[in-house]
Amino acid sequence: MANATQQKTPVGFWASTSERHSILEDIQGVVAGSMLAALGVTLLASAHLLIGGTAGLGFLLRYSTGLSFGVVFFLLNLPFYWLAYKRLGLAFTIKTFCAVALTSFLTEVLPKLIPIGDINPLVAALFGGLLIGTGMLALFRHRASLGGFGILALYLQDKFGWRAGFVQLGLDFVVLALSFFVATPFVIACSILAAVTLNLTLAINHRTDRYIVR
């Protein structure tokens, strides 16, 4: 009799074990993670806040040049797919590409579908950071990411055991330091709060020794 932890569901597309997600579960995880992240980005953008990583670079270019965040975010992530493919595999790269593309698309359409008026920057920072962090957590647990620094953070965690949340936090502060050129001190302080909220969500909840499903 097969071990209960290794039993699969009858239909291949839904087949999963305690150690591996099914295709359907991966699709749901990537879509859900992208939706949460896009909503978090929408909250931050409504309060004119920033964040770290390639999303932060996208915000910086949006605020300084008026370029579309979704388009810039998608383009900024293109150079990272080679590292993802070489170090983390084809499946990770494909899922990450899909997550970035969906998040980029949703950040363009959500403001039209969910218009957000005046929002307190502190509230936007806390809820936006939490939503993006939770979205990234869902993606990480399905072996995907939002690209950019997330790919590098996951690679360093897999290679050296460094906590992905803390790695990304350090990289995020570099990006946020650049925000002094386009934002006020109060906006920067709220943006730092969003980055800390996001990365603490990852650091506390994402550990490969606790969650091993692929």
JSON list of C-alpha atoms in Angstrom, two decimals:
[
{"chain": "A", "resi": 1, "resn": "MET", "atom": "CA", "xyz": [0.00, 0.00, 0.00]},
{"chain": "A", "resi": 2, "resn": "ALA", "atom": "CA", "xyz": [1.37, 3.39, -0.96]},
{"chain": "A", "resi": 3, "resn": "ASN", "atom": "CA", "xyz": [2.43, 5.78, 1.75]},
{"chain": "A", "resi": 4, "resn": "ALA", "atom": "CA", "xyz": [-0.41, 8.18, 2.50]},
{"chain": "A", "resi": 5, "resn": "THR", "atom": "CA", "xyz": [1.86, 11.19, 2.06]},
{"chain": "A", "resi": 6, "resn": "GLN", "atom": "CA", "xyz": [2.72, 10.08, -1.47]},
{"chain": "A", "resi": 7, "resn": "GLN", "atom": "CA", "xyz": [-0.80, 9.33, -2.74]},
{"chain": "A", "resi": 8, "resn": "LYS", "atom": "CA", "xyz": [-1.93, 11.21, -5.82]},
{"chain": "A", "resi": 9, "resn": "THR", "atom": "CA", "xyz": [-5.32, 12.29, -6.98]},
{"chain": "A", "resi": 10, "resn": "PRO", "atom": "CA", "xyz": [-6.73, 10.20, -9.86]},
{"chain": "A", "resi": 11, "resn": "VAL", "atom": "CA", "xyz": [-6.54, 12.78, -12.65]},
{"chain": "A", "resi": 12, "resn": "GLY", "atom": "CA", "xyz": [-3.07, 13.71, -13.93]},
{"chain": "A", "resi": 13, "resn": "PHE", "atom": "CA", "xyz": [-3.68, 17.44, -14.29]},
{"chain": "A", "resi": 14, "resn": "TRP", "atom": "CA", "xyz": [-4.71, 17.56, -10.63]},
{"chain": "A", "resi": 15, "resn": "ALA", "atom": "CA", "xyz": [-2.13, 15.03, -9.45]},
{"chain": "A", "resi": 16, "resn": "SER", "atom": "CA", "xyz": [-0.09, 16.19, -6.46]},
{"chain": "A", "resi": 17, "resn": "THR", "atom": "CA", "xyz": [1.79, 14.77, -3.51]},
{"chain": "A", "resi": 18, "resn": "SER", "atom": "CA", "xyz": [2.91, 16.16, -0.19]},
{"chain": "A", "resi": 19, "resn": "GLU", "atom": "CA", "xyz": [6.18, 17.11, -1.92]},
{"chain": "A", "resi": 20, "resn": "ARG", "atom": "CA", "xyz": [5.03, 18.41, -5.29]},
{"chain": "A", "resi": 21, "resn": "HIS", "atom": "CA", "xyz": [2.27, 20.74, -6.50]},
{"chain": "A", "resi": 22, "resn": "SER", "atom": "CA", "xyz": [0.02, 19.73, -9.36]},
{"chain": "A", "resi": 23, "resn": "ILE", "atom": "CA", "xyz": [-0.14, 21.80, -12.55]},
{"chain": "A", "resi": 24, "resn": "LEU", "atom": "CA", "xyz": [-3.52, 23.16, -11.50]},
{"chain": "A", "resi": 25, "resn": "GLU", "atom": "CA", "xyz": [-2.17, 24.16, -8.09]},
{"chain": "A", "resi": 26, "resn": "ASP", "atom": "CA", "xyz": [0.77, 25.96, -9.73]},
{"chain": "A", "resi": 27, "resn": "ILE", "atom": "CA", "xyz": [-1.56, 27.86, -12.06]},
{"chain": "A", "resi": 28, "resn": "GLN", "atom": "CA", "xyz": [-3.77, 28.90, -9.15]},
{"chain": "A", "resi": 29, "resn": "GLY", "atom": "CA", "xyz": [-0.73, 29.92, -7.09]},
{"chain": "A", "resi": 30, "resn": "VAL", "atom": "CA", "xyz": [0.80, 32.03, -9.86]},
{"chain": "A", "resi": 31, "resn": "VAL", "atom": "CA", "xyz": [-2.49, 33.74, -10.69]},
{"chain": "A", "resi": 32, "resn": "ALA", "atom": "CA", "xyz": [-3.38, 34.40, -7.04]},
{"chain": "A", "resi": 33, "resn": "GLY", "atom": "CA", "xyz": [0.10, 35.67, -6.21]},
{"chain": "A", "resi": 34, "resn": "SER", "atom": "CA", "xyz": [0.09, 38.01, -9.20]},
{"chain": "A", "resi": 35, "resn": "MET", "atom": "CA", "xyz": [-3.36, 39.36, -8.30]},
{"chain": "A", "resi": 36, "resn": "LEU", "atom": "CA", "xyz": [-2.33, 40.10, -4.71]},
{"chain": "A", "resi": 37, "resn": "ALA", "atom": "CA", "xyz": [0.92, 41.75, -5.81]},
{"chain": "A", "resi": 38, "resn": "ALA", "atom": "CA", "xyz": [-0.83, 43.89, -8.43]},
{"chain": "A", "resi": 39, "resn": "LEU", "atom": "CA", "xyz": [-3.38, 45.08, -5.87]},
{"chain": "A", "resi": 40, "resn": "GLY", "atom": "CA", "xyz": [-0.57, 45.97, -3.48]},
{"chain": "A", "resi": 41, "resn": "VAL", "atom": "CA", "xyz": [1.23, 47.93, -6.20]},
{"chain": "A", "resi": 42, "resn": "THR", "atom": "CA", "xyz": [-2.03, 49.75, -6.98]},
{"chain": "A", "resi": 43, "resn": "LEU", "atom": "CA", "xyz": [-2.36, 50.81, -3.33]},
{"chain": "A", "resi": 44, "resn": "LEU", "atom": "CA", "xyz": [1.21, 52.09, -3.21]},
{"chain": "A", "resi": 45, "resn": "ALA", "atom": "CA", "xyz": [0.85, 53.96, -6.48]},
{"chain": "A", "resi": 46, "resn": "SER", "atom": "CA", "xyz": [-2.38, 55.59, -5.26]},
{"chain": "A", "resi": 47, "resn": "ALA", "atom": "CA", "xyz": [-0.41, 57.11, -2.37]},
{"chain": "A", "resi": 48, "resn": "HIS", "atom": "CA", "xyz": [2.58, 57.92, -4.63]},
{"chain": "A", "resi": 49, "resn": "LEU", "atom": "CA", "xyz": [4.79, 55.58, -2.61]},
{"chain": "A", "resi": 50, "resn": "LEU", "atom": "CA", "xyz": [7.72, 53.48, -3.78]},
{"chain": "A", "resi": 51, "resn": "ILE", "atom": "CA", "xyz": [9.01, 50.00, -3.05]},
{"chain": "A", "resi": 52, "resn": "GLY", "atom": "CA", "xyz": [12.24, 48.11, -3.53]},
{"chain": "A", "resi": 53, "resn": "GLY", "atom": "CA", "xyz": [13.39, 45.77, -6.29]},
{"chain": "A", "resi": 54, "resn": "THR", "atom": "CA", "xyz": [12.56, 46.10, -9.97]},
{"chain": "A", "resi": 55, "resn": "ALA", "atom": "CA", "xyz": [9.10, 47.30, -8.94]},
{"chain": "A", "resi": 56, "resn": "GLY", "atom": "CA", "xyz": [10.82, 50.17, -7.13]},
{"chain": "A", "resi": 57, "resn": "LEU", "atom": "CA", "xyz": [12.84, 50.97, -10.22]},
{"chain": "A", "resi": 58, "resn": "GLY", "atom": "CA", "xyz": [9.59, 50.93, -12.17]},
{"chain": "A", "resi": 59, "resn": "PHE", "atom": "CA", "xyz": [8.06, 53.41, -9.72]},
{"chain": "A", "resi": 60, "resn": "LEU", "atom": "CA", "xyz": [11.13, 55.67, -9.96]},
{"chain": "A", "resi": 61, "resn": "LEU", "atom": "CA", "xyz": [10.91, 55.75, -13.75]},
{"chain": "A", "resi": 62, "resn": "ARG", "atom": "CA", "xyz": [7.16, 56.29, -13.63]},
{"chain": "A", "resi": 63, "resn": "TYR", "atom": "CA", "xyz": [7.39, 59.24, -11.24]},
{"chain": "A", "resi": 64, "resn": "SER", "atom": "CA", "xyz": [10.38, 60.82, -12.98]},
{"chain": "A", "resi": 65, "resn": "THR", "atom": "CA", "xyz": [9.42, 60.26, -16.63]},
{"chain": "A", "resi": 66, "resn": "GLY", "atom": "CA", "xyz": [5.70, 59.46, -16.68]},
{"chain": "A", "resi": 67, "resn": "LEU", "atom": "CA", "xyz": [6.28, 56.08, -18.33]},
{"chain": "A", "resi": 68, "resn": "SER", "atom": "CA", "xyz": [3.79, 53.27, -17.75]},
{"chain": "A", "resi": 69, "resn": "PHE", "atom": "CA", "xyz": [4.69, 51.23, -14.65]},
{"chain": "A", "resi": 70, "resn": "GLY", "atom": "CA", "xyz": [3.43, 47.97, -16.15]},
{"chain": "A", "resi": 71, "resn": "VAL", "atom": "CA", "xyz": [5.50, 48.32, -19.31]},
{"chain": "A", "resi": 72, "resn": "VAL", "atom": "CA", "xyz": [8.64, 49.42, -17.44]},
{"chain": "A", "resi": 73, "resn": "PHE", "atom": "CA", "xyz": [8.29, 46.63, -14.86]},
{"chain": "A", "resi": 74, "resn": "PHE", "atom": "CA", "xyz": [7.94, 44.02, -17.61]},
{"chain": "A", "resi": 75, "resn": "LEU", "atom": "CA", "xyz": [10.98, 45.32, -19.52]},
{"chain": "A", "resi": 76, "resn": "LEU", "atom": "CA", "xyz": [13.20, 45.65, -16.43]},
{"chain": "A", "resi": 77, "resn": "ASN", "atom": "CA", "xyz": [12.73, 41.97, -15.67]},
{"chain": "A", "resi": 78, "resn": "LEU", "atom": "CA", "xyz": [13.84, 40.70, -19.07]},
{"chain": "A", "resi": 79, "resn": "PRO", "atom": "CA", "xyz": [17.59, 40.50, -18.23]},
{"chain": "A", "resi": 80, "resn": "PHE", "atom": "CA", "xyz": [16.91, 38.35, -15.15]},
{"chain": "A", "resi": 81, "resn": "TYR", "atom": "CA", "xyz": [15.28, 35.45, -17.00]},
{"chain": "A", "resi": 82, "resn": "TRP", "atom": "CA", "xyz": [18.63, 34.10, -18.16]},
{"chain": "A", "resi": 83, "resn": "LEU", "atom": "CA", "xyz": [19.84, 33.83, -14.55]},
{"chain": "A", "resi": 84, "resn": "ALA", "atom": "CA", "xyz": [16.53, 32.21, -13.64]},
{"chain": "A", "resi": 85, "resn": "TYR", "atom": "CA", "xyz": [16.88, 29.66, -16.43]},
{"chain": "A", "resi": 86, "resn": "LYS", "atom": "CA", "xyz": [20.55, 28.85, -15.73]},
{"chain": "A", "resi": 87, "resn": "ARG", "atom": "CA", "xyz": [20.27, 28.65, -11.96]},
{"chain": "A", "resi": 88, "resn": "LEU", "atom": "CA", "xyz": [16.68, 27.77, -11.12]},
{"chain": "A", "resi": 89, "resn": "GLY", "atom": "CA", "xyz": [15.42, 25.86, -14.15]},
{"chain": "A", "resi": 90, "resn": "LEU", "atom": "CA", "xyz": [13.00, 26.16, -17.05]},
{"chain": "A", "resi": 91, "resn": "ALA", "atom": "CA", "xyz": [9.82, 25.59, -15.03]},
{"chain": "A", "resi": 92, "resn": "PHE", "atom": "CA", "xyz": [10.73, 28.37, -12.58]},
{"chain": "A", "resi": 93, "resn": "THR", "atom": "CA", "xyz": [11.54, 30.71, -15.47]},
{"chain": "A", "resi": 94, "resn": "ILE", "atom": "CA", "xyz": [8.27, 30.06, -17.30]},
{"chain": "A", "resi": 95, "resn": "LYS", "atom": "CA", "xyz": [6.17, 30.51, -14.15]},
{"chain": "A", "resi": 96, "resn": "THR", "atom": "CA", "xyz": [8.06, 33.69, -13.25]},
{"chain": "A", "resi": 97, "resn": "PHE", "atom": "CA", "xyz": [7.61, 35.12, -16.76]},
{"chain": "A", "resi": 98, "resn": "CYS", "atom": "CA", "xyz": [3.87, 34.45, -16.51]},
{"chain": "A", "resi": 99, "resn": "ALA", "atom": "CA", "xyz": [3.69, 36.06, -13.06]},
{"chain": "A", "resi": 100, "resn": "VAL", "atom": "CA", "xyz": [5.55, 39.18, -14.19]},
{"chain": "A", "resi": 101, "resn": "ALA", "atom": "CA", "xyz": [3.45, 39.49, -17.36]},
{"chain": "A", "resi": 102, "resn": "LEU", "atom": "CA", "xyz": [0.17, 39.07, -15.45]},
{"chain": "A", "resi": 103, "resn": "THR", "atom": "CA", "xyz": [1.22, 41.48, -12.69]},
{"chain": "A", "resi": 104, "resn": "SER", "atom": "CA", "xyz": [2.31, 44.06, -15.29]},
{"chain": "A", "resi": 105, "resn": "PHE", "atom": "CA", "xyz": [-1.04, 43.76, -17.06]},
{"chain": "A", "resi": 106, "resn": "LEU", "atom": "CA", "xyz": [-3.09, 43.95, -13.86]},
{"chain": "A", "resi": 107, "resn": "THR", "atom": "CA", "xyz": [-1.27, 47.05, -12.60]},
{"chain": "A", "resi": 108, "resn": "GLU", "atom": "CA", "xyz": [-2.40, 48.79, -15.77]},
{"chain": "A", "resi": 109, "resn": "VAL", "atom": "CA", "xyz": [-6.08, 47.79, -15.60]},
{"chain": "A", "resi": 110, "resn": "LEU", "atom": "CA", "xyz": [-6.76, 47.70, -11.85]},
{"chain": "A", "resi": 111, "resn": "PRO", "atom": "CA", "xyz": [-6.75, 51.51, -11.37]},
{"chain": "A", "resi": 112, "resn": "LYS", "atom": "CA", "xyz": [-9.54, 51.67, -13.95]},
{"chain": "A", "resi": 113, "resn": "LEU", "atom": "CA", "xyz": [-11.52, 48.81, -12.42]},
{"chain": "A", "resi": 114, "resn": "ILE", "atom": "CA", "xyz": [-10.90, 49.75, -8.76]},
{"chain": "A", "resi": 115, "resn": "PRO", "atom": "CA", "xyz": [-10.49, 53.52, -8.59]},
{"chain": "A", "resi": 116, "resn": "ILE", "atom": "CA", "xyz": [-8.84, 54.46, -5.29]},
{"chain": "A", "resi": 117, "resn": "GLY", "atom": "CA", "xyz": [-9.26, 58.03, -4.12]},
{"chain": "A", "resi": 118, "resn": "ASP", "atom": "CA", "xyz": [-7.44, 59.73, -1.27]},
{"chain": "A", "resi": 119, "resn": "ILE", "atom": "CA", "xyz": [-5.58, 57.15, 0.83]},
{"chain": "A", "resi": 120, "resn": "ASN", "atom": "CA", "xyz": [-3.44, 57.62, 3.91]},
{"chain": "A", "resi": 121, "resn": "PRO", "atom": "CA", "xyz": [0.20, 56.87, 2.95]},
{"chain": "A", "resi": 122, "resn": "LEU", "atom": "CA", "xyz": [0.79, 54.91, 6.16]},
{"chain": "A", "resi": 123, "resn": "VAL", "atom": "CA", "xyz": [-2.24, 52.71, 5.48]},
{"chain": "A", "resi": 124, "resn": "ALA", "atom": "CA", "xyz": [-1.15, 52.26, 1.86]},
{"chain": "A", "resi": 125, "resn": "ALA", "atom": "CA", "xyz": [2.36, 51.30, 3.03]},
{"chain": "A", "resi": 126, "resn": "LEU", "atom": "CA", "xyz": [1.15, 48.66, 5.50]},
{"chain": "A", "resi": 127, "resn": "PHE", "atom": "CA", "xyz": [-1.56, 47.09, 3.36]},
{"chain": "A", "resi": 128, "resn": "GLY", "atom": "CA", "xyz": [0.34, 47.49, 0.09]},
{"chain": "A", "resi": 129, "resn": "GLY", "atom": "CA", "xyz": [3.50, 45.95, 1.52]},
{"chain": "A", "resi": 130, "resn": "LEU", "atom": "CA", "xyz": [1.54, 43.10, 3.10]},
{"chain": "A", "resi": 131, "resn": "LEU", "atom": "CA", "xyz": [-0.34, 42.35, -0.13]},
{"chain": "A", "resi": 132, "resn": "ILE", "atom": "CA", "xyz": [2.81, 42.32, -2.25]},
{"chain": "A", "resi": 133, "resn": "GLY", "atom": "CA", "xyz": [4.64, 40.22, 0.33]},
{"chain": "A", "resi": 134, "resn": "THR", "atom": "CA", "xyz": [1.79, 37.73, 0.52]},
{"chain": "A", "resi": 135, "resn": "GLY", "atom": "CA", "xyz": [1.62, 37.59, -3.27]},
{"chain": "A", "resi": 136, "resn": "MET", "atom": "CA", "xyz": [5.35, 36.93, -3.49]},
{"chain": "A", "resi": 137, "resn": "LEU", "atom": "CA", "xyz": [5.04, 34.30, -0.77]},
{"chain": "A", "resi": 138, "resn": "ALA", "atom": "CA", "xyz": [2.43, 32.46, -2.85]},
{"chain": "A", "resi": 139, "resn": "LEU", "atom": "CA", "xyz": [4.70, 32.67, -5.89]},
{"chain": "A", "resi": 140, "resn": "PHE", "atom": "CA", "xyz": [7.77, 31.49, -3.96]},
{"chain": "A", "resi": 141, "resn": "ARG", "atom": "CA", "xyz": [5.88, 28.46, -2.67]},
{"chain": "A", "resi": 142, "resn": "HIS", "atom": "CA", "xyz": [5.03, 27.52, -6.25]},
{"chain": "A", "resi": 143, "resn": "ARG", "atom": "CA", "xyz": [8.64, 27.97, -7.39]},
{"chain": "A", "resi": 144, "resn": "ALA", "atom": "CA", "xyz": [8.05, 31.32, -9.09]},
{"chain": "A", "resi": 145, "resn": "SER", "atom": "CA", "xyz": [8.75, 34.97, -8.32]},
{"chain": "A", "resi": 146, "resn": "LEU", "atom": "CA", "xyz": [8.10, 38.51, -9.50]},
{"chain": "A", "resi": 147, "resn": "GLY", "atom": "CA", "xyz": [11.44, 38.48, -11.26]},
{"chain": "A", "resi": 148, "resn": "GLY", "atom": "CA", "xyz": [14.33, 40.86, -10.77]},
{"chain": "A", "resi": 149, "resn": "PHE", "atom": "CA", "xyz": [15.75, 40.92, -7.28]},
{"chain": "A", "resi": 150, "resn": "GLY", "atom": "CA", "xyz": [13.31, 38.16, -6.28]},
{"chain": "A", "resi": 151, "resn": "ILE", "atom": "CA", "xyz": [15.13, 35.77, -8.64]},
{"chain": "A", "resi": 152, "resn": "LEU", "atom": "CA", "xyz": [18.47, 36.78, -7.15]},
{"chain": "A", "resi": 153, "resn": "ALA", "atom": "CA", "xyz": [17.14, 36.45, -3.59]},
{"chain": "A", "resi": 154, "resn": "LEU", "atom": "CA", "xyz": [15.75, 32.96, -4.26]},
{"chain": "A", "resi": 155, "resn": "TYR", "atom": "CA", "xyz": [18.94, 31.88, -5.96]},
{"chain": "A", "resi": 156, "resn": "LEU", "atom": "CA", "xyz": [21.07, 33.02, -3.00]},
{"chain": "A", "resi": 157, "resn": "GLN", "atom": "CA", "xyz": [18.71, 31.27, -0.58]},
{"chain": "A", "resi": 158, "resn": "ASP", "atom": "CA", "xyz": [18.92, 28.01, -2.55]},
{"chain": "A", "resi": 159, "resn": "LYS", "atom": "CA", "xyz": [22.69, 28.31, -3.03]},
{"chain": "A", "resi": 160, "resn": "PHE", "atom": "CA", "xyz": [23.87, 29.60, 0.34]},
{"chain": "A", "resi": 161, "resn": "GLY", "atom": "CA", "xyz": [20.87, 29.31, 2.65]},
{"chain": "A", "resi": 162, "resn": "TRP", "atom": "CA", "xyz": [20.52, 33.08, 3.00]},
{"chain": "A", "resi": 163, "resn": "ARG", "atom": "CA", "xyz": [16.96, 34.10, 3.89]},
{"chain": "A", "resi": 164, "resn": "ALA", "atom": "CA", "xyz": [15.31, 35.44, 0.75]},
{"chain": "A", "resi": 165, "resn": "GLY", "atom": "CA", "xyz": [13.41, 38.14, 2.67]},
{"chain": "A", "resi": 166, "resn": "PHE", "atom": "CA", "xyz": [16.54, 39.59, 4.25]},
{"chain": "A", "resi": 167, "resn": "VAL", "atom": "CA", "xyz": [18.49, 39.49, 0.99]},
{"chain": "A", "resi": 168, "resn": "GLN", "atom": "CA", "xyz": [15.74, 41.35, -0.81]},
{"chain": "A", "resi": 169, "resn": "LEU", "atom": "CA", "xyz": [15.43, 43.81, 2.06]},
{"chain": "A", "resi": 170, "resn": "GLY", "atom": "CA", "xyz": [19.06, 44.86, 1.60]},
{"chain": "A", "resi": 171, "resn": "LEU", "atom": "CA", "xyz": [18.63, 45.26, -2.15]},
{"chain": "A", "resi": 172, "resn": "ASP", "atom": "CA", "xyz": [15.41, 47.18, -1.61]},
{"chain": "A", "resi": 173, "resn": "PHE", "atom": "CA", "xyz": [17.10, 49.76, 0.58]},
{"chain": "A", "resi": 174, "resn": "VAL", "atom": "CA", "xyz": [19.55, 50.49, -2.25]},
{"chain": "A", "resi": 175, "resn": "VAL", "atom": "CA", "xyz": [16.63, 51.26, -4.55]},
{"chain": "A", "resi": 176, "resn": "LEU", "atom": "CA", "xyz": [14.87, 53.29, -1.89]},
{"chain": "A", "resi": 177, "resn": "ALA", "atom": "CA", "xyz": [18.02, 55.37, -1.38]},
{"chain": "A", "resi": 178, "resn": "LEU", "atom": "CA", "xyz": [17.61, 56.51, -4.98]},
{"chain": "A", "resi": 179, "resn": "SER", "atom": "CA", "xyz": [14.09, 57.70, -4.19]},
{"chain": "A", "resi": 180, "resn": "PHE", "atom": "CA", "xyz": [15.50, 60.79, -2.45]},
{"chain": "A", "resi": 181, "resn": "PHE", "atom": "CA", "xyz": [15.79, 62.27, -5.94]},
{"chain": "A", "resi": 182, "resn": "VAL", "atom": "CA", "xyz": [12.03, 62.05, -6.66]},
{"chain": "A", "resi": 183, "resn": "ALA", "atom": "CA", "xyz": [10.17, 61.97, -3.31]},
{"chain": "A", "resi": 184, "resn": "THR", "atom": "CA", "xyz": [9.75, 63.85, -0.05]},
{"chain": "A", "resi": 185, "resn": "PRO", "atom": "CA", "xyz": [11.17, 62.51, 3.24]},
{"chain": "A", "resi": 186, "resn": "PHE", "atom": "CA", "xyz": [7.67, 61.55, 4.46]},
{"chain": "A", "resi": 187, "resn": "VAL", "atom": "CA", "xyz": [6.94, 59.59, 1.27]},
{"chain": "A", "resi": 188, "resn": "ILE", "atom": "CA", "xyz": [10.31, 57.88, 1.56]},
{"chain": "A", "resi": 189, "resn": "ALA", "atom": "CA", "xyz": [9.63, 56.97, 5.21]},
{"chain": "A", "resi": 190, "resn": "CYS", "atom": "CA", "xyz": [6.29, 55.43, 4.26]},
{"chain": "A", "resi": 191, "resn": "SER", "atom": "CA", "xyz": [7.95, 53.62, 1.36]},
{"chain": "A", "resi": 192, "resn": "ILE", "atom": "CA", "xyz": [10.54, 52.15, 3.73]},
{"chain": "A", "resi": 193, "resn": "LEU", "atom": "CA", "xyz": [7.69, 50.98, 5.96]},
{"chain": "A", "resi": 194, "resn": "ALA", "atom": "CA", "xyz": [6.13, 49.24, 2.93]},
{"chain": "A", "resi": 195, "resn": "ALA", "atom": "CA", "xyz": [9.43, 47.56, 2.08]},
{"chain": "A", "resi": 196, "resn": "VAL", "atom": "CA", "xyz": [9.96, 46.39, 5.67]},
{"chain": "A", "resi": 197, "resn": "THR", "atom": "CA", "xyz": [6.39, 45.04, 5.84]},
{"chain": "A", "resi": 198, "resn": "LEU", "atom": "CA", "xyz": [6.84, 43.20, 2.54]},
{"chain": "A", "resi": 199, "resn": "ASN", "atom": "CA", "xyz": [10.16, 41.62, 3.40]},
{"chain": "A", "resi": 200, "resn": "LEU", "atom": "CA", "xyz": [9.28, 40.70, 6.98]},
{"chain": "A", "resi": 201, "resn": "THR", "atom": "CA", "xyz": [6.27, 38.87, 5.55]},
{"chain": "A", "resi": 202, "resn": "LEU", "atom": "CA", "xyz": [8.67, 36.85, 3.41]},
{"chain": "A", "resi": 203, "resn": "ALA", "atom": "CA", "xyz": [11.38, 36.39, 6.02]},
{"chain": "A", "resi": 204, "resn": "ILE", "atom": "CA", "xyz": [8.98, 35.14, 8.69]},
{"chain": "A", "resi": 205, "resn": "ASN", "atom": "CA", "xyz": [6.84, 32.93, 6.48]},
{"chain": "A", "resi": 206, "resn": "HIS", "atom": "CA", "xyz": [9.15, 31.54, 3.78]},
{"chain": "A", "resi": 207, "resn": "ARG", "atom": "CA", "xyz": [11.70, 28.93, 4.84]},
{"chain": "A", "resi": 208, "resn": "THR", "atom": "CA", "xyz": [12.72, 26.02, 2.64]},
{"chain": "A", "resi": 209, "resn": "ASP", "atom": "CA", "xyz": [13.26, 23.78, 5.66]},
{"chain": "A", "resi": 210, "resn": "ARG", "atom": "CA", "xyz": [9.60, 24.26, 6.66]},
{"chain": "A", "resi": 211, "resn": "TYR", "atom": "CA", "xyz": [7.98, 24.26, 3.24]},
{"chain": "A", "resi": 212, "resn": "ILE", "atom": "CA", "xyz": [9.50, 21.82, 0.74]},
{"chain": "A", "resi": 213, "resn": "VAL", "atom": "CA", "xyz": [6.76, 21.39, -1.85]},
{"chain": "A", "resi": 214, "resn": "ARG", "atom": "CA", "xyz": [7.97, 22.00, -5.41]}
]
